[in-house]
Every structure is written in C-alpha cells, then in structure tokens.
C-alpha cells in the first residue's frame, strides 16, 4: 500500500510541477520515454510517459517500456525510494533488490529529473 501511494505521489508531483517549474519542464523536454516502476511480481506498478515535457502516468504494467525499475517487493521499493541515503539505490542494485530492465541511461536520466523536481519542491 505504501509503495503504491508513493508511486501515485511521484506521479502527482511530476505532473503538477512540470506545468509550473521551468527547470523541471526544461529537463523533461530533453527526452521522450516511458518508465515503468514495478515489483518483481508486477502486483504493484505505475508507468510514467514523458513526451515533449508533459507527463502521463497510470497504474499497471505497460508493454515495452523504454526502461523499468523492478523492485524485489513493495516494501523494499518503498524503503529504498524514501531513504535519505543517496547510495541506497546503488546498494539495492548491487545486492539484487533492484533490477534495471532496458536503458540504464534513461533510468539515470529519470532519477535526475526526479532530483530536479525535489530540489524545486524544497524551495
């Protein structure tokens, strides 16, 4: 439940802040792509499609995303995504709790876009 709520809030923030904040809007205009964040079982999933700076998101698994972050389970995804430890995602990749399917470059770019959004949210 917490993981699904976290993904929903990420979706809400990306959509709303991309309409208002120029640094995020500019970052999102750099790429057109679909990111899927899901659990290994696929029971919890949300996709994020970015096209020309606009964000569309929804629940569920989409076929053929450009990149997918696949978490071992919802608890792990929530724990790592909300961790204050900036190395937590790298550690999760290293020990197999997180897998990247598709373009690692796009995964890093998406995480960079989220960082831009969060930086703007702290102001």
PDB file of C-alpha atoms in Angstrom:
ATOM      1  CA  UNK A   1       0.000   0.000   0.000  1.00  0.00           C
ATOM      2  CA  UNK A   2       2.744   2.473   0.954  1.00  0.00           C
ATOM      3  CA  UNK A   3       4.649   1.700  -2.254  1.00  0.00           C
ATOM      4  CA  UNK A   4       1.580   2.310  -4.434  1.00  0.00           C
ATOM      5  CA  UNK A   5       0.884   5.572  -2.610  1.00  0.00           C
ATOM      6  CA  UNK A   6       4.497   6.655  -3.067  1.00  0.00           C
ATOM      7  CA  UNK A   7       4.287   5.994  -6.827  1.00  0.00           C
ATOM      8  CA  UNK A   8       0.984   7.880  -7.013  1.00  0.00           C
ATOM      9  CA  UNK A   9       2.506  10.865  -5.196  1.00  0.00           C
ATOM     10  CA  UNK A  10       5.521  10.786  -7.509  1.00  0.00           C
ATOM     11  CA  UNK A  11       3.135  10.853 -10.458  1.00  0.00           C
ATOM     12  CA  UNK A  12       1.106  13.713  -8.982  1.00  0.00           C
ATOM     13  CA  UNK A  13       4.190  15.787  -8.201  1.00  0.00           C
ATOM     14  CA  UNK A  14       5.796  15.229 -11.610  1.00  0.00           C
ATOM     15  CA  UNK A  15       2.593  16.200 -13.412  1.00  0.00           C
ATOM     16  CA  UNK A  16       1.824  19.270 -11.337  1.00  0.00           C
ATOM     17  CA  UNK A  17       5.366  20.591 -11.023  1.00  0.00           C
ATOM     18  CA  UNK A  18       6.157  20.071 -14.704  1.00  0.00           C
ATOM     19  CA  UNK A  19       3.425  22.575 -15.507  1.00  0.00           C
ATOM     20  CA  UNK A  20       4.797  25.247 -13.163  1.00  0.00           C
ATOM     21  CA  UNK A  21       8.538  24.946 -12.741  1.00  0.00           C
ATOM     22  CA  UNK A  22      10.763  25.765 -15.674  1.00  0.00           C
ATOM     23  CA  UNK A  23      13.851  23.783 -14.550  1.00  0.00           C
ATOM     24  CA  UNK A  24      11.785  20.582 -14.377  1.00  0.00           C
ATOM     25  CA  UNK A  25       9.873  21.386 -17.564  1.00  0.00           C
ATOM     26  CA  UNK A  26      13.173  22.002 -19.362  1.00  0.00           C
ATOM     27  CA  UNK A  27      14.608  18.727 -18.059  1.00  0.00           C
ATOM     28  CA  UNK A  28      11.522  16.793 -19.177  1.00  0.00           C
ATOM     29  CA  UNK A  29      11.762  18.262 -22.680  1.00  0.00           C
ATOM     30  CA  UNK A  30      15.132  16.550 -23.113  1.00  0.00           C
ATOM     31  CA  UNK A  31      13.677  13.073 -23.647  1.00  0.00           C
ATOM     32  CA  UNK A  32      10.551  11.264 -24.748  1.00  0.00           C
ATOM     33  CA  UNK A  33      10.311   7.951 -22.915  1.00  0.00           C
ATOM     34  CA  UNK A  34       8.260   5.566 -20.808  1.00  0.00           C
ATOM     35  CA  UNK A  35       9.499   4.471 -17.393  1.00  0.00           C
ATOM     36  CA  UNK A  36       7.868   1.614 -15.523  1.00  0.00           C
ATOM     37  CA  UNK A  37       8.376   1.164 -11.796  1.00  0.00           C
ATOM     38  CA  UNK A  38       7.100  -2.175 -10.526  1.00  0.00           C
ATOM     39  CA  UNK A  39       7.606  -5.049  -8.144  1.00  0.00           C
ATOM     40  CA  UNK A  40       9.090  -8.318  -9.344  1.00  0.00           C
ATOM     41  CA  UNK A  41       5.662  -9.966  -9.253  1.00  0.00           C
ATOM     42  CA  UNK A  42       4.114  -6.995 -11.075  1.00  0.00           C
ATOM     43  CA  UNK A  43       1.370  -6.691  -8.458  1.00  0.00           C
ATOM     44  CA  UNK A  44       2.340  -3.063  -7.828  1.00  0.00           C
ATOM     45  CA  UNK A  45       3.249  -0.960 -10.856  1.00  0.00           C
ATOM     46  CA  UNK A  46       2.992   2.535 -12.311  1.00  0.00           C
ATOM     47  CA  UNK A  47       4.185   3.878 -15.636  1.00  0.00           C
ATOM     48  CA  UNK A  48       5.407   7.375 -16.420  1.00  0.00           C
ATOM     49  CA  UNK A  49       5.333   8.513 -20.042  1.00  0.00           C
ATOM     50  CA  UNK A  50       7.172  11.730 -20.792  1.00  0.00           C
ATOM     51  CA  UNK A  51       6.588  13.383 -24.137  1.00  0.00           C
ATOM     52  CA  UNK A  52       7.599  16.922 -25.082  1.00  0.00           C
ATOM     53  CA  UNK A  53       7.805  17.930 -21.417  1.00  0.00           C
ATOM     54  CA  UNK A  54       4.386  16.563 -20.444  1.00  0.00           C
ATOM     55  CA  UNK A  55       3.889  13.649 -18.034  1.00  0.00           C
ATOM     56  CA  UNK A  56       1.187  10.992 -18.325  1.00  0.00           C
ATOM     57  CA  UNK A  57       1.030   8.306 -15.671  1.00  0.00           C
ATOM     58  CA  UNK A  58      -1.169   5.423 -14.686  1.00  0.00           C
ATOM     59  CA  UNK A  59      -1.353   2.243 -12.663  1.00  0.00           C
ATOM     60  CA  UNK A  60      -0.297  -1.050 -14.090  1.00  0.00           C
ATOM     61  CA  UNK A  61       2.290  -2.564 -16.367  1.00  0.00           C
ATOM     62  CA  UNK A  62       2.671  -1.214 -19.895  1.00  0.00           C
ATOM     63  CA  UNK A  63       4.106  -3.339 -22.697  1.00  0.00           C
ATOM     64  CA  UNK A  64       7.601  -2.442 -23.900  1.00  0.00           C
ATOM     65  CA  UNK A  65       8.615   0.471 -21.661  1.00  0.00           C
ATOM     66  CA  UNK A  66      11.933   2.104 -22.527  1.00  0.00           C
ATOM     67  CA  UNK A  67      13.174   1.285 -19.040  1.00  0.00           C
ATOM     68  CA  UNK A  68      11.817  -0.451 -15.957  1.00  0.00           C
ATOM     69  CA  UNK A  69      12.890  -0.322 -12.342  1.00  0.00           C
ATOM     70  CA  UNK A  70      11.967  -3.709 -10.902  1.00  0.00           C
ATOM     71  CA  UNK A  71      11.958  -3.945  -7.113  1.00  0.00           C
ATOM     72  CA  UNK A  72      12.223  -7.233  -5.227  1.00  0.00           C
ATOM     73  CA  UNK A  73       8.977  -6.336  -3.414  1.00  0.00           C
ATOM     74  CA  UNK A  74       6.891  -3.308  -2.447  1.00  0.00           C
ATOM     75  CA  UNK A  75       8.485  -2.961   0.995  1.00  0.00           C
ATOM     76  CA  UNK A  76      11.977  -2.837  -0.493  1.00  0.00           C
ATOM     77  CA  UNK A  77      10.940  -0.314  -3.157  1.00  0.00           C
ATOM     78  CA  UNK A  78       9.329   1.955  -0.577  1.00  0.00           C
ATOM     79  CA  UNK A  79      12.251   1.672   1.828  1.00  0.00           C
ATOM     80  CA  UNK A  80      14.922   2.458  -0.760  1.00  0.00           C
ATOM     81  CA  UNK A  81      12.960   5.170  -2.588  1.00  0.00           C
ATOM     82  CA  UNK A  82      12.292   7.045   0.663  1.00  0.00           C
ATOM     83  CA  UNK A  83      15.769   6.518   2.140  1.00  0.00           C
ATOM     84  CA  UNK A  84      17.868   9.567   2.940  1.00  0.00           C
ATOM     85  CA  UNK A  85      20.927   7.538   1.954  1.00  0.00           C
ATOM     86  CA  UNK A  86      21.815   8.638  -1.574  1.00  0.00           C
ATOM     87  CA  UNK A  87      23.703   5.369  -2.053  1.00  0.00           C
ATOM     88  CA  UNK A  88      20.632   3.224  -1.240  1.00  0.00           C
ATOM     89  CA  UNK A  89      19.595   2.651  -4.889  1.00  0.00           C
ATOM     90  CA  UNK A  90      23.161   1.681  -5.835  1.00  0.00           C
ATOM     91  CA  UNK A  91      23.329  -0.744  -2.909  1.00  0.00           C
ATOM     92  CA  UNK A  92      19.954  -2.205  -3.940  1.00  0.00           C
ATOM     93  CA  UNK A  93      21.268  -2.717  -7.484  1.00  0.00           C
ATOM     94  CA  UNK A  94      24.395  -4.347  -6.117  1.00  0.00           C
ATOM     95  CA  UNK A  95      22.602  -6.860  -3.925  1.00  0.00           C
ATOM     96  CA  UNK A  96      19.814  -7.659  -6.400  1.00  0.00           C
ATOM     97  CA  UNK A  97      16.902  -5.963  -4.647  1.00  0.00           C
ATOM     98  CA  UNK A  98      16.577  -3.638  -7.666  1.00  0.00           C
ATOM     99  CA  UNK A  99      16.985  -4.524 -11.328  1.00  0.00           C
ATOM    100  CA  UNK A 100      17.001  -2.220 -14.321  1.00  0.00           C
ATOM    101  CA  UNK A 101      15.410  -3.590 -17.475  1.00  0.00           C
ATOM    102  CA  UNK A 102      16.156  -1.590 -20.602  1.00  0.00           C
ATOM    103  CA  UNK A 103      18.250   1.541 -20.850  1.00  0.00           C
ATOM    104  CA  UNK A 104      20.264   2.282 -17.703  1.00  0.00           C
ATOM    105  CA  UNK A 105      20.976   5.708 -19.214  1.00  0.00           C
ATOM    106  CA  UNK A 106      17.243   6.512 -19.275  1.00  0.00           C
ATOM    107  CA  UNK A 107      16.857   5.239 -15.704  1.00  0.00           C
ATOM    108  CA  UNK A 108      19.588   7.646 -14.570  1.00  0.00           C
ATOM    109  CA  UNK A 109      18.037  10.466 -16.581  1.00  0.00           C
ATOM    110  CA  UNK A 110      14.619   9.842 -14.965  1.00  0.00           C
ATOM    111  CA  UNK A 111      16.179   9.833 -11.489  1.00  0.00           C
ATOM    112  CA  UNK A 112      17.874  13.110 -12.404  1.00  0.00           C
ATOM    113  CA  UNK A 113      14.512  14.584 -13.402  1.00  0.00           C
ATOM    114  CA  UNK A 114      13.052  13.495 -10.050  1.00  0.00           C
ATOM    115  CA  UNK A 115      16.031  15.147  -8.306  1.00  0.00           C
ATOM    116  CA  UNK A 116      15.354  18.398 -10.195  1.00  0.00           C
ATOM    117  CA  UNK A 117      11.707  18.188  -9.097  1.00  0.00           C
ATOM    118  CA  UNK A 118      12.627  17.552  -5.474  1.00  0.00           C
ATOM    119  CA  UNK A 119      15.139  20.404  -5.466  1.00  0.00           C
ATOM    120  CA  UNK A 120      12.384  22.734  -6.644  1.00  0.00           C
ATOM    121  CA  UNK A 121       9.973  21.344  -4.023  1.00  0.00           C
ATOM    122  CA  UNK A 122      12.349  22.262  -1.187  1.00  0.00           C
ATOM    123  CA  UNK A 123      12.256  25.968  -2.054  1.00  0.00           C
TER     124      UNK A 123
END
